[in-house]
Short mmCIF file of C-alpha atoms in Angstrom, two decimals:
data_model
loop_
_atom_site.label_atom_id
_atom_site.label_comp_id
_atom_site.label_asym_id
_atom_site.label_seq_id
_atom_site.Cartn_x
_atom_site.Cartn_y
_atom_site.Cartn_z
CA MET Z 1 11.31 18.47 16.91
CA LYS Z 2 12.69 19.61 13.56
CA SER Z 3 12.73 17.57 10.34
CA ASN Z 4 15.61 17.55 7.89
CA LYS Z 5 15.44 20.21 5.18
CA TYR Z 6 13.51 19.72 1.93
CA ASN Z 7 11.66 21.86 -0.55
CA SER Z 8 8.01 21.71 0.55
CA LYS Z 9 5.86 23.34 -2.10
CA PHE Z 10 2.68 22.49 -0.16
CA LEU Z 11 3.81 24.16 3.08
CA SER Z 12 5.18 27.22 1.30
CA LYS Z 13 2.12 27.89 -0.80
CA TYR Z 14 -0.32 27.69 2.14
CA ASN Z 15 1.99 29.18 4.80
CA LEU Z 16 2.02 25.96 6.88
CA GLN Z 17 4.87 24.51 8.94
CA ASP Z 18 6.41 21.11 9.53
CA PRO Z 19 5.27 18.52 10.38
CA VAL Z 20 2.09 19.30 8.42
CA CYS Z 21 1.47 16.35 6.09
CA MET Z 22 -0.43 16.63 2.84
CA TYR Z 23 -1.67 13.04 3.32
CA LYS Z 24 -3.66 14.21 6.36
CA TRP Z 25 -5.19 16.99 4.33
CA THR Z 26 -6.10 15.25 1.11
CA TRP Z 27 -6.13 11.41 1.50
CA SER Z 28 -8.65 9.07 3.06
CA THR Z 29 -8.46 5.31 3.12
CA ILE Z 30 -11.75 3.48 3.68
CA ARG Z 31 -12.09 -0.17 4.67
CA LEU Z 32 -15.69 -1.03 3.99
CA MET Z 33 -15.91 -4.52 5.47
CA GLU Z 34 -13.77 -3.60 8.48
CA GLY Z 35 -15.65 -0.36 9.02
CA SER Z 36 -12.68 1.94 9.47
CA THR Z 37 -10.92 4.95 7.94
CA ASN Z 38 -7.59 6.76 8.24
CA SER Z 39 -5.47 9.18 6.25
CA CYS Z 40 -2.39 7.04 5.90
CA HIS Z 41 -1.66 3.30 6.26
CA ARG Z 42 0.60 4.01 9.23
CA VAL Z 43 -1.84 5.82 11.48
CA LYS Z 44 -4.65 5.09 13.87
CA SER Z 45 -8.00 4.25 12.29
CA ASP Z 46 -11.39 5.72 13.16
CA LYS Z 47 -14.55 3.63 13.27
CA LEU Z 48 -16.77 4.03 10.24
CA THR Z 49 -20.43 3.06 10.02
CA PRO Z 50 -23.16 3.58 7.44
CA GLU Z 51 -24.48 6.39 9.65
CA ASN Z 52 -21.25 8.44 9.68
CA TYR Z 53 -19.92 7.40 6.27
CA GLU Z 54 -20.55 10.83 4.74
CA ASN Z 55 -17.88 12.37 7.05
CA PHE Z 56 -15.15 9.77 6.57
CA HIS Z 57 -12.57 12.46 5.69
CA ASN Z 58 -13.35 14.68 8.70
CA THR Z 59 -13.59 12.34 11.64
CA PRO Z 60 -12.67 13.66 15.13
CA THR Z 61 -9.25 11.99 15.00
CA LYS Z 62 -8.40 13.43 11.60
CA LEU Z 63 -9.46 16.93 12.64
CA LEU Z 64 -7.39 16.67 15.83
CA HIS Z 65 -4.32 15.51 13.92
CA ARG Z 66 -4.60 18.46 11.51
CA LYS Z 67 -4.90 20.92 14.41
CA THR Z 68 -1.88 19.37 16.16
CA MET Z 69 0.26 19.56 13.02
CA GLN Z 70 -0.71 23.19 12.47
CA LYS Z 71 0.82 23.87 15.91
CA GLY Z 72 4.15 22.37 14.71
CA GLN Z 73 3.76 19.09 16.59
CA TRP Z 74 3.73 15.47 15.50
CA PRO Z 75 0.34 14.00 16.43
CA GLY Z 76 1.52 10.46 17.18
CA ASP Z 77 -0.91 7.59 16.50
CA GLY Z 78 1.45 6.17 13.83
CA CYS Z 79 3.05 9.33 12.44
CA GLU Z 80 6.26 8.10 14.06
CA TYR Z 81 6.87 6.11 10.83
CA CYS Z 82 7.75 9.25 8.87
CA ARG Z 83 9.14 11.06 11.89
CA ASP Z 84 11.77 8.36 12.55
CA ILE Z 85 12.81 8.19 8.87
CA GLU Z 86 13.32 11.96 8.84
CA LEU Z 87 15.22 11.98 12.14
CA ALA Z 88 17.54 9.35 10.67
CA GLY Z 89 18.21 11.70 7.74
CA GLY Z 90 15.99 9.86 5.27
CA HIS Z 91 13.35 11.02 2.83
CA SER Z 92 9.87 10.11 4.12
CA ASP Z 93 6.54 9.63 2.40
CA ARG Z 94 5.38 12.88 4.01
CA MET Z 95 8.29 14.83 2.59
CA ASP Z 96 7.86 13.24 -0.81
CA LEU Z 97 4.20 14.24 -1.20
CA ASN Z 98 4.69 17.70 0.31
CA SER Z 99 7.39 18.48 -2.23
CA SER Z 100 5.79 16.82 -5.25
CA ASN Z 101 4.59 18.48 -8.44
CA GLN Z 102 1.06 17.20 -7.74
CA LEU Z 103 0.23 20.13 -5.46
CA ASP Z 104 -2.13 21.97 -7.77
CA TRP Z 105 -4.50 19.09 -8.27
CA LEU Z 106 -4.16 17.23 -4.95
CA ALA Z 107 -4.57 20.13 -2.51
CA PRO Z 108 -8.11 20.35 -1.03
CA LYS Z 109 -10.21 23.11 -2.58
CA GLU Z 110 -10.95 24.67 0.84
CA LEU Z 111 -7.34 25.83 1.20
CA GLU Z 112 -7.78 28.36 -1.59
CA GLU Z 113 -10.18 30.32 0.59
CA LYS Z 114 -8.68 29.60 4.02
CA SER Z 115 -5.16 28.21 4.30
CA ASN Z 116 -5.66 26.98 7.87
CA ALA Z 117 -8.90 25.13 7.11
CA ILE Z 118 -9.14 21.67 8.66
CA LYS Z 119 -12.56 20.52 7.46
CA LEU Z 120 -11.70 19.44 3.95
CA THR Z 121 -12.86 17.59 0.81
CA PRO Z 122 -10.69 14.54 -0.02
CA ARG Z 123 -8.95 14.50 -3.36
CA LEU Z 124 -7.38 11.07 -2.99
CA VAL Z 125 -9.78 8.28 -1.98
CA GLU Z 126 -8.54 4.74 -1.41
CA VAL Z 127 -11.01 1.88 -0.88
CA TYR Z 128 -10.61 -1.66 0.51
CA PHE Z 129 -13.92 -3.24 -0.49
CA ASN Z 130 -13.48 -6.60 1.24
CA ASN Z 131 -10.84 -9.26 1.98
CA LEU Z 132 -11.53 -11.59 -0.95
CA CYS Z 133 -8.02 -12.63 -2.03
CA ASN Z 134 -6.26 -15.58 -3.62
CA LEU Z 135 -2.86 -15.22 -1.90
CA ASN Z 136 -1.57 -15.88 1.61
CA CYS Z 137 1.34 -13.41 2.06
CA ILE Z 138 3.24 -14.17 5.26
CA TYR Z 139 3.13 -10.56 6.49
CA CYS Z 140 -0.59 -10.22 5.87
CA SER Z 141 -3.64 -11.36 7.89
CA GLY Z 142 -7.28 -12.32 7.66
CA GLU Z 143 -8.46 -8.68 7.47
CA TYR Z 144 -7.02 -8.52 3.90
CA SER Z 145 -7.09 -12.13 2.69
CA THR Z 146 -9.78 -14.77 2.78
CA VAL Z 147 -7.05 -17.40 2.39
CA TRP Z 148 -5.38 -16.09 5.52
CA GLU Z 149 -8.75 -15.96 7.29
CA ALA Z 150 -9.42 -19.62 6.52
CA GLU Z 151 -5.98 -20.54 7.89
CA GLU Z 152 -6.57 -18.49 11.04
CA LYS Z 153 -9.87 -20.30 11.63
CA LYS Z 154 -8.46 -23.77 10.90
CA PHE Z 155 -5.57 -23.34 13.34
CA ASN Z 156 -7.27 -21.08 15.91
CA LEU Z 157 -4.82 -18.22 15.32
CA ARG Z 158 -7.27 -15.53 16.48
CA HIS Z 159 -9.46 -14.97 19.49
CA PRO Z 160 -13.09 -16.01 18.74
CA LEU Z 161 -14.22 -12.39 19.39
CA GLU Z 162 -12.07 -11.22 16.49
CA PHE Z 163 -13.73 -13.70 14.13
CA LYS Z 164 -17.07 -12.49 15.44
CA GLN Z 165 -16.11 -8.91 14.63
CA MET Z 166 -15.19 -9.93 11.07
CA GLU Z 167 -18.55 -11.62 10.62
CA GLU Z 168 -20.31 -8.51 11.92
CA GLY Z 169 -18.36 -6.49 9.37
CA ARG Z 170 -19.62 -8.81 6.62
CA LYS Z 171 -23.22 -8.30 7.77
CA GLN Z 172 -22.77 -4.53 7.65
CA TYR Z 173 -20.91 -4.62 4.32
CA PRO Z 174 -23.99 -4.36 1.97
CA GLU Z 175 -25.10 -1.15 3.69
CA MET Z 176 -21.55 0.23 3.74
CA LEU Z 177 -21.27 -0.49 0.03
CA LYS Z 178 -24.59 1.23 -0.59
CA GLN Z 179 -23.36 4.34 1.29
CA HIS Z 180 -20.09 4.30 -0.67
CA TRP Z 181 -21.88 4.42 -4.04
CA LYS Z 182 -24.17 7.13 -2.69
CA TRP Z 183 -21.14 9.24 -1.69
CA MET Z 184 -19.44 8.52 -5.05
CA GLU Z 185 -22.45 9.71 -7.01
CA LYS Z 186 -22.22 13.08 -5.22
CA ASN Z 187 -18.44 13.54 -5.01
CA ALA Z 188 -16.58 11.36 -7.52
CA LYS Z 189 -15.91 14.26 -9.88
CA HIS Z 190 -13.81 15.96 -7.16
CA ILE Z 191 -11.53 12.93 -6.77
CA VAL Z 192 -8.19 13.11 -8.59
CA GLN Z 193 -6.96 9.68 -7.46
CA TYR Z 194 -9.33 6.81 -6.83
CA ARG Z 195 -7.61 3.64 -5.64
CA ILE Z 196 -8.92 0.12 -5.14
CA LEU Z 197 -7.12 -2.32 -2.88
CA GLY Z 198 -8.19 -5.62 -1.34
CA GLY Z 199 -8.18 -8.42 -1.24
CA GLU Z 200 -7.43 -8.78 -4.87
CA PRO Z 201 -9.39 -6.52 -7.31
CA PHE Z 202 -9.11 -8.91 -10.27
CA PHE Z 203 -10.65 -11.56 -7.96
CA GLN Z 204 -13.47 -9.33 -6.71
CA PRO Z 205 -16.77 -8.42 -8.51
CA GLU Z 206 -16.47 -4.91 -7.05
CA PHE Z 207 -13.73 -4.10 -9.63
CA GLU Z 208 -16.26 -4.55 -12.43
CA GLN Z 209 -18.82 -2.52 -10.43
CA ASN Z 210 -16.29 0.34 -10.36
CA ILE Z 211 -15.76 0.06 -14.10
CA ASP Z 212 -19.52 0.21 -14.61
CA PHE Z 213 -19.74 3.22 -12.24
CA PHE Z 214 -17.29 5.26 -14.33
CA GLU Z 215 -19.06 4.15 -17.52
CA ASN Z 216 -22.28 5.62 -16.18
CA ASN Z 217 -20.75 8.50 -14.20
CA PRO Z 218 -17.90 9.97 -16.29
CA CYS Z 219 -15.07 11.51 -14.24
CA PRO Z 220 -12.68 12.89 -16.87
CA ASP Z 221 -10.28 14.31 -14.29
CA THR Z 222 -9.99 11.18 -12.17
CA ASN Z 223 -7.07 8.81 -12.16
CA PHE Z 224 -8.30 5.27 -11.53
CA ILE Z 225 -5.82 2.95 -9.80
CA ILE Z 226 -5.92 -0.64 -8.65
CA PHE Z 227 -3.40 -2.64 -6.56
CA SER Z 228 -3.11 -6.20 -7.85
CA ASN Z 229 -1.03 -9.31 -7.12
CA LEU Z 230 -1.54 -10.28 -10.83
CA LYS Z 231 -2.63 -13.77 -9.89
CA VAL Z 232 -5.41 -13.86 -12.46
CA GLU Z 233 -6.02 -15.83 -15.67
CA ASN Z 234 -4.49 -13.90 -18.52
CA LYS Z 235 -7.70 -14.06 -20.56
CA ARG Z 236 -9.80 -12.58 -17.71
CA MET Z 237 -7.21 -9.90 -17.09
CA ARG Z 238 -7.32 -8.83 -20.76
CA LYS Z 239 -11.11 -8.71 -20.74
CA LEU Z 240 -11.20 -6.31 -17.78
CA LEU Z 241 -8.28 -4.21 -19.00
CA ASP Z 242 -9.98 -3.76 -22.39
CA LYS Z 243 -13.02 -2.31 -20.56
CA VAL Z 244 -10.82 0.10 -18.62
CA VAL Z 245 -8.91 1.19 -21.74
CA ASN Z 246 -12.29 1.96 -23.31
CA LEU Z 247 -13.02 4.26 -20.32
CA GLN Z 248 -9.75 6.09 -21.15
CA LYS Z 249 -10.46 6.32 -24.85
CA THR Z 250 -13.95 7.73 -24.32
CA GLY Z 251 -12.74 10.30 -21.74
CA LYS Z 252 -14.73 8.83 -18.85
CA ILE Z 253 -11.56 8.66 -16.70
CA LYS Z 254 -8.27 10.54 -17.08
CA ASN Z 255 -5.87 7.67 -16.64
CA PHE Z 256 -5.62 4.13 -15.39
CA GLU Z 257 -2.77 2.68 -13.39
CA ILE Z 258 -2.02 -0.81 -12.13
CA VAL Z 259 0.09 -1.06 -9.01
CA CYS Z 260 1.62 -4.52 -9.36
CA SER Z 261 2.46 -5.94 -5.91
CA LEU Z 262 5.90 -7.55 -5.76
CA ASP Z 263 8.51 -7.42 -3.00
CA CYS Z 264 11.56 -9.33 -4.35
CA TRP Z 265 12.25 -12.03 -6.90
CA GLY Z 266 12.38 -15.79 -7.36
CA PRO Z 267 11.32 -18.66 -5.07
CA GLN Z 268 11.77 -16.41 -2.04
CA GLN Z 269 8.92 -14.27 -3.34
CA GLU Z 270 6.73 -17.35 -3.91
CA TYR Z 271 7.25 -18.32 -0.26
CA ILE Z 272 6.57 -14.81 1.06
CA ARG Z 273 3.49 -14.44 -1.17
CA THR Z 274 2.24 -17.99 -0.72
CA GLY Z 275 0.22 -19.07 -3.74
CA LEU Z 276 2.06 -16.88 -6.23
CA ASP Z 277 3.52 -18.33 -9.43
CA MET Z 278 6.34 -16.09 -10.58
CA LYS Z 279 6.19 -17.29 -14.20
CA LYS Z 280 2.49 -16.43 -14.44
CA TRP Z 281 3.07 -13.15 -12.67
CA GLU Z 282 5.72 -12.18 -15.20
CA GLN Z 283 3.54 -13.29 -18.10
CA ASN Z 284 0.72 -11.02 -16.96
CA PHE Z 285 3.09 -8.17 -16.22
CA LEU Z 286 4.72 -8.37 -19.65
CA THR Z 287 1.26 -8.42 -21.24
CA ILE Z 288 0.49 -5.07 -19.60
CA LEU Z 289 3.94 -3.67 -20.28
CA ASN Z 290 4.02 -4.54 -23.99
CA GLU Z 291 0.37 -4.55 -25.07
CA TYR Z 292 -1.40 -1.92 -22.92
CA ASP Z 293 0.76 1.15 -23.32
CA SER Z 294 -2.01 3.54 -22.20
CA ILE Z 295 -2.02 1.90 -18.75
CA SER Z 296 0.50 3.29 -16.28
CA ILE Z 297 2.53 0.78 -14.23
CA LEU Z 298 3.93 0.95 -10.74
CA ILE Z 299 5.49 -1.93 -8.84
CA HIS Z 300 5.00 -1.66 -5.09
CA GLY Z 301 6.85 -3.86 -2.60
CA THR Z 302 6.89 -4.46 1.12
CA ILE Z 303 10.32 -4.56 2.82
CA ILE Z 304 10.89 -7.26 5.44
CA SER Z 305 14.12 -9.01 6.31
CA LEU Z 306 13.21 -11.96 4.06
CA THR Z 307 12.86 -9.80 0.95
CA MET Z 308 16.30 -8.24 1.26
CA GLN Z 309 18.16 -11.21 -0.30
CA THR Z 310 16.55 -10.88 -3.70
CA LEU Z 311 15.37 -7.25 -3.64
CA PRO Z 312 18.48 -6.33 -5.73
CA ASP Z 313 17.28 -8.81 -8.37
CA LEU Z 314 13.88 -7.10 -8.56
CA CYS Z 315 15.57 -3.69 -8.78
CA LYS Z 316 17.55 -4.95 -11.73
CA LYS Z 317 14.38 -6.21 -13.41
CA VAL Z 318 12.70 -2.84 -12.91
CA ALA Z 319 15.64 -1.12 -14.55
CA GLU Z 320 15.39 -3.49 -17.52
CA TRP Z 321 11.63 -2.95 -17.87
CA ASN Z 322 12.19 0.80 -17.86
CA LYS Z 323 14.13 0.42 -21.10
CA ILE Z 324 10.81 -0.60 -22.70
CA ARG Z 325 8.68 2.09 -21.09
CA ARG Z 326 8.21 3.87 -17.76
CA VAL Z 327 7.71 1.52 -14.80
CA LYS Z 328 7.65 3.23 -11.42
CA HIS Z 329 8.78 1.45 -8.26
CA SER Z 330 7.85 2.18 -4.65
CA LEU Z 331 8.62 0.47 -1.36
CA SER Z 332 7.47 0.56 2.24
CA PHE Z 333 8.16 -1.28 5.49
CA ALA Z 334 5.65 -3.89 6.66
CA SER Z 335 3.93 -2.75 9.83
CA GLY Z 336 1.86 -5.72 11.03
CA ARG Z 337 4.67 -8.19 11.78
CA PRO Z 338 7.34 -6.60 14.06
CA GLY Z 339 9.52 -9.72 14.02
CA MET Z 340 9.94 -9.37 10.26
CA ASP Z 341 11.28 -5.84 10.54
CA VAL Z 342 14.63 -5.38 8.71
CA GLY Z 343 15.89 -3.23 11.60
CA VAL Z 344 15.84 -5.92 14.27
CA PHE Z 345 19.18 -7.23 13.01
CA PRO Z 346 22.55 -5.66 13.95
CA LYS Z 347 23.58 -2.37 12.40
CA GLY Z 348 25.07 -2.91 8.94
CA PHE Z 349 23.64 -6.42 8.59
CA PHE Z 350 21.87 -5.62 5.30
CA ASP Z 351 24.32 -3.02 3.97
CA LYS Z 352 25.35 -5.27 1.08
CA GLN Z 353 21.77 -5.80 -0.04
CA PHE Z 354 20.93 -2.08 0.16
CA LYS Z 355 24.10 -1.22 -1.83
CA ARG Z 356 23.25 -3.77 -4.54
CA SER Z 357 19.62 -2.60 -4.77
CA ILE Z 358 20.68 1.02 -5.22
CA LYS Z 359 23.38 0.05 -7.74
CA ASN Z 360 20.89 -2.04 -9.78
CA HIS Z 361 18.18 0.59 -9.84
CA SER Z 362 17.79 3.38 -12.41
CA ASP Z 363 15.21 5.65 -10.84
CA PRO Z 364 16.50 8.56 -8.67
CA ARG Z 365 13.31 8.76 -6.64
CA THR Z 366 13.34 5.07 -5.64
CA ILE Z 367 17.04 5.29 -4.92
CA ARG Z 368 16.40 8.24 -2.59
CA PHE Z 369 13.80 6.17 -0.68
CA LEU Z 370 16.14 3.18 -0.47
CA GLN Z 371 18.87 5.41 0.95
CA GLY Z 372 16.42 6.67 3.58
CA PHE Z 373 15.26 3.19 4.51
CA TRP Z 374 18.88 2.14 4.82
CA LYS Z 375 19.59 4.97 7.26
CA LYS Z 376 16.51 4.19 9.32
CA VAL Z 377 17.33 0.46 9.52
CA ASN Z 378 20.87 1.20 10.75
CA ALA Z 379 19.53 3.67 13.32
CA GLN Z 380 17.41 0.99 14.99
CA PRO Z 381 18.61 -1.05 18.01
CA TYR Z 382 19.48 -4.71 17.59
CA GLU Z 383 16.64 -6.88 18.90
CA PRO Z 384 17.77 -10.50 19.07
CA LYS Z 385 14.52 -11.64 20.68
CA LYS Z 386 12.63 -10.56 17.57
CA VAL Z 387 15.10 -12.38 15.31
CA LYS Z 388 14.44 -15.51 17.37
CA SER Z 389 10.67 -14.95 17.15
CA LEU Z 390 11.00 -14.61 13.34
CA LYS Z 391 12.44 -18.12 13.17
CA THR Z 392 9.60 -19.42 15.35
CA THR Z 393 7.02 -17.68 13.17
CA LEU Z 394 8.50 -19.26 10.03
CA ASP Z 395 8.63 -22.71 11.70
CA ASN Z 396 4.94 -22.41 12.53
CA ILE Z 397 4.10 -21.27 8.97
CA ASP Z 398 5.96 -24.33 7.62
CA LYS Z 399 4.00 -26.67 9.84
CA ARG Z 400 0.69 -25.22 8.63
CA ARG Z 401 1.61 -24.92 4.92
CA SER Z 402 4.06 -27.82 4.41
CA THR Z 403 6.86 -25.47 3.29
CA ASP Z 404 10.53 -25.20 4.23
CA TRP Z 405 11.91 -21.74 4.84
CA LYS Z 406 15.41 -22.99 5.73
CA LYS Z 407 16.12 -23.99 2.10
CA LEU Z 408 15.58 -20.41 0.96
CA TRP Z 409 17.17 -18.43 3.77
CA ARG Z 410 20.18 -20.45 4.91
CA TRP Z 411 21.73 -17.27 6.33
CA LEU Z 412 18.86 -16.96 8.75
CA ASP Z 413 18.90 -20.66 9.64
CA GLN Z 414 22.61 -20.38 10.48
CA TYR Z 415 22.23 -17.07 12.32
CA GLU Z 416 22.86 -17.57 16.03
CA VAL Z 417 20.86 -15.49 18.46
#
């Protein structure tokens, strides 16, 4: 199965072929409380324990995927996400990283000696410490939000065994955390991107622990990144950011970036990210934009059918903020809630919203991704049963949270399945 053409610096330099993916070679995500690891958010996870933590980047599944890709085959287990975007003529995450200018510092060191090496040292490490979070995003779940977990328990939304597994993960967490810091002490200087997700980092004590780690273990070549919903008191945010800026000034990290999570704009976003106050979000964002110019900013959003209505408004905002200084913008499809998928509606249903988003944006890279997403959405089959299930899901959310989705998405309320 051939992918559409693109300039892959990674494949050319190391004499590799499509569909080899640099993410598989250089990136590992670790979920400490859950006890799992993978090399992309879209793919199958491997079980991770304190006993095998040291080898999180070279699990049997990751090694098998690398071997399969070297043979010119897609390995499955979630890689269909990029495969389908490419088959629709779009620009995938895989293609984007393979063709990026980050090759020299992201490629694993083992490739310099042996281009077909599969046992590698990670250069990009991403960590979910636990699920402590202060939002209740409708496409999320208890694995990533304590607010969601409380709702799931209150309304019996999960099987009791799943709750038991989460509690077992909490019991194992202190030892997993201990192994993580042990690994970091040995290997942190080799990491070029170190990312913290959650939960919500500003809400978690582990964020401060990471700041203290870099204070005591300087990593001058490491880019330190956190993903935040920006629901934090402005005073507390400033206090923590001042500490991070000091790490930059003293050369103990190379750079710091905040990935500000936001999917669309207005009251629709407050419903989707239940618990979010858009005015406070914007206040915190503008504080970073205008007062912390050494901190890089990226806005990352999740695309579901409910975000499409005001995604163009967010794109316009991003273009305005870019007049002040560089604000990157990335997007991805939600994977955990199939009924919320943009592509379950008829072909062309969201053409107007995609056109407006592209017109309002100013960044060629984001526009290229939007064009690819648009092609993929229109290549999907219409699934009226999932549209119907979306309405049911929203009705159930309203009953539990005393909200009213029909006021915000009249087009969906009036849509006949």
